[in-house]
Amino acid sequence: MLLRSAWRRAASAVTAARGARPAVPTRELRLRVADHAPSGTAAAPEVEAVLRPLYMDVQATTPLDPRVLDAMLPYLVNYYGNPHSRTHAYGWESEAAVERARQQVASLIGADPREIIFTSGATESNNIAVKELEAAIQPDTSLVSVMTVNNEIGVKQPIAEIGRICSSKKVYFHTDAAQAVGKIPLDVNDMKIDLMSISGHKIYGPKGVGAIYIRRRPRVRVEALQSGGGQERGLRSGTVPTPLVVGMGAACEVAQQEMEYDHERISKLAERLTQKIMKSLPDVVMNGDPEQHYPGCINLSFAYVEGESLLMALKDVALSSGSACTSASLEPSYVLRAIGTDEDLAHSSIRFGIGRFTTEEEVDFTVEKCIHHVKRLREMSPLWEMVQDGIDLKSIKWTQH
Amino acid sequence: MAASSRAQVLDLYRAMLRESKHFSAYNYRMYAIRRIRDAFRENKNVKDPVEIQALVNKAKRDLGIIRRQVHIGQLYSTDKLVIENQEKPRP
């Protein structure tokens, strides 16, 4: 991606020229090379002052909640036993922690702990769920798989209705709830969900851990992707990573406690962001259904402005113009294409992520910078000039040279 | 076991806010201060002494978490955010 290669060049320039140091703080990320030891003492004289951008990309990943780190640390320091060791206290205390975490995850989604299998993340969980198709007992068994909340435009799917339909037609229902768990109320029984993928790092938990919910009544049969020592009921072999799993459980428990408070605050901030932007800029489109929408994920298209150039201009704010999993390419988002967004508007989209730790000041700063740069980029745009002159762009016949 | 007095609750509130101001990460610092204020405000009319004691116990545990996490954050602190030199500590 253009921004990353520009950052790499700037960072290598910083490490190369260790002599002259500007007094004014620069706005790049500091490049920590080789030495990962923290600088606990006063900063060395040659350290350059840099300021970090605001983080507004929570759909890509979330920071650890301090309560989660606090729960994890003992298992990274003293309680390091393998939870599958049956013969000593190290194993027993580790196993107890895993089972407590399992209960915390289950409680968040209204499931039984026996229905939760820990995995390396929602992607692995998705693979296990979809592989179930191949392990189907009846020849005509099929699977419906739907995202609960979309990660690009924040749209909420009618999960309860889909669940009801699937249940009546005896079709398995899987949902990837990575962006929804802990943010909107989910109950696997009310919504008739058979399989659910959960991601740790989307809910202020650690990266590298997730879970899959697999219904027991009526029994949903899945095939293990990963075979080995038979851990996790034979469905996912491999030593269960106690510190990560404890973090995931803690994240779920915190989410259950904070869901209402977070939702209310994030809704207010989202309203503030969209209102301020739309009041100050014409030709801004919000992508996604305005009613069935998770407030923390706002995807806006700014007409006549190229999304990548706006992202580069907004270098003081960490944002994205689409899904992180496909951000290396410059192709517009398949989601925007699917909802029928015009090609040019699809290239102009930016995703703003508001999370538990986002402040009003950060929203205001982001809005201010966004308005400033959209205006500036539009001033430079010949398309914008033509629109201002009253020309209908759709009527133009573009010819090749 | 003496019931939690108003003074005790206020001491706890002040201690939690005081400690939270030492989070070196802007986002954690702002969240902690805001959340503590909102939580104490939300529960200010609770009358049942058992419930009050449960809330006080939870707050004490949370104070412990804040202390440890503030300390760890300071050990691993990094650069400030672009808005930190512009705005005041009060969220």
Coordinates of N, CA and C in Angstrom, one line a residue, chain A residues 66 70, chain B residues 11-12 14-23 32 36 59-75:
Chain A
P66 N -7.2 -2.9 29.7 CA -6.2 -3.2 30.8 C -6.7 -4.3 31.7
D70 N -4.5 -7.6 32.7 CA -4.3 -7.9 34.1 C -4.7 -9.4 34.4
Chain B
D11 N -13.5 8.1 49.6 CA -12.1 7.9 49.6 C -11.7 7.0 48.4
L12 N -12.5 5.9 48.2 CA -12.2 5.0 47.2 C -12.3 5.7 45.8
R14 N -11.9 8.9 45.1 CA -10.8 9.8 44.9 C -9.5 9.0 44.6
A15 N -9.3 7.9 45.3 CA -8.1 7.1 45.1 C -8.1 6.5 43.6
M16 N -9.3 6.1 43.2 CA -9.3 5.5 41.8 C -9.1 6.6 40.8
L17 N -9.6 7.8 41.0 CA -9.4 8.8 40.0 C -7.9 9.3 40.0
R18 N -7.4 9.4 41.2 CA -6.0 9.8 41.4 C -5.1 8.9 40.6
E19 N -5.3 7.6 40.9 CA -4.4 6.6 40.2 C -4.6 6.6 38.7
S20 N -5.8 6.7 38.3 CA -6.1 6.7 36.8 C -5.4 7.8 36.0
K21 N -5.2 8.9 36.7 CA -4.6 10.0 36.0 C -3.1 9.7 35.6
H22 N -2.6 8.6 36.2 CA -1.2 8.3 35.9 C -1.0 7.3 34.8
F23 N -2.1 6.9 34.1 CA -2.0 6.0 32.9 C -1.3 6.8 31.9
A32 N -10.5 5.4 31.9 CA -10.6 5.1 33.3 C -11.3 6.3 34.0
I36 N -15.0 5.7 35.7 CA -15.1 5.8 37.2 C -16.1 6.8 37.6
A59 N -15.0 -2.3 43.4 CA -14.2 -1.1 43.2 C -12.8 -1.3 43.7
K60 N -12.7 -2.0 44.9 CA -11.3 -2.2 45.4 C -10.5 -3.1 44.5
R61 N -11.2 -4.1 43.9 CA -10.4 -5.0 43.0 C -10.0 -4.2 41.8
D62 N -10.9 -3.3 41.3 CA -10.6 -2.5 40.1 C -9.5 -1.5 40.4
L63 N -9.4 -1.0 41.7 CA -8.3 -0.1 42.0 C -7.0 -0.9 41.9
G64 N -7.0 -2.1 42.4 CA -5.8 -2.9 42.3 C -5.4 -3.1 40.8
I65 N -6.4 -3.4 40.0 CA -6.1 -3.5 38.5 C -5.5 -2.2 38.0
I66 N -6.1 -1.1 38.3 CA -5.6 0.2 37.8 C -4.2 0.4 38.2
R67 N -3.9 0.2 39.5 CA -2.5 0.4 40.0 C -1.5 -0.4 39.2
R68 N -1.8 -1.7 39.0 CA -0.8 -2.6 38.3 C -0.7 -2.1 36.9
Q69 N -1.8 -1.9 36.2 CA -1.8 -1.6 34.8 C -1.2 -0.2 34.6
V70 N -1.4 0.8 35.5 CA -0.7 2.1 35.3 C 0.8 1.8 35.4
H71 N 1.2 1.0 36.3 CA 2.7 0.8 36.5 C 3.3 0.1 35.2
I72 N 2.6 -0.9 34.7 CA 3.1 -1.6 33.5 C 3.1 -0.6 32.3
G73 N 2.0 0.2 32.2 CA 2.0 1.1 31.1 C 3.1 2.1 31.2
Q74 N 3.5 2.5 32.4 CA 4.7 3.4 32.5 C 6.0 2.7 32.1
L75 N 6.1 1.4 32.4 CA 7.3 0.7 32.1 C 7.5 0.6 30.5

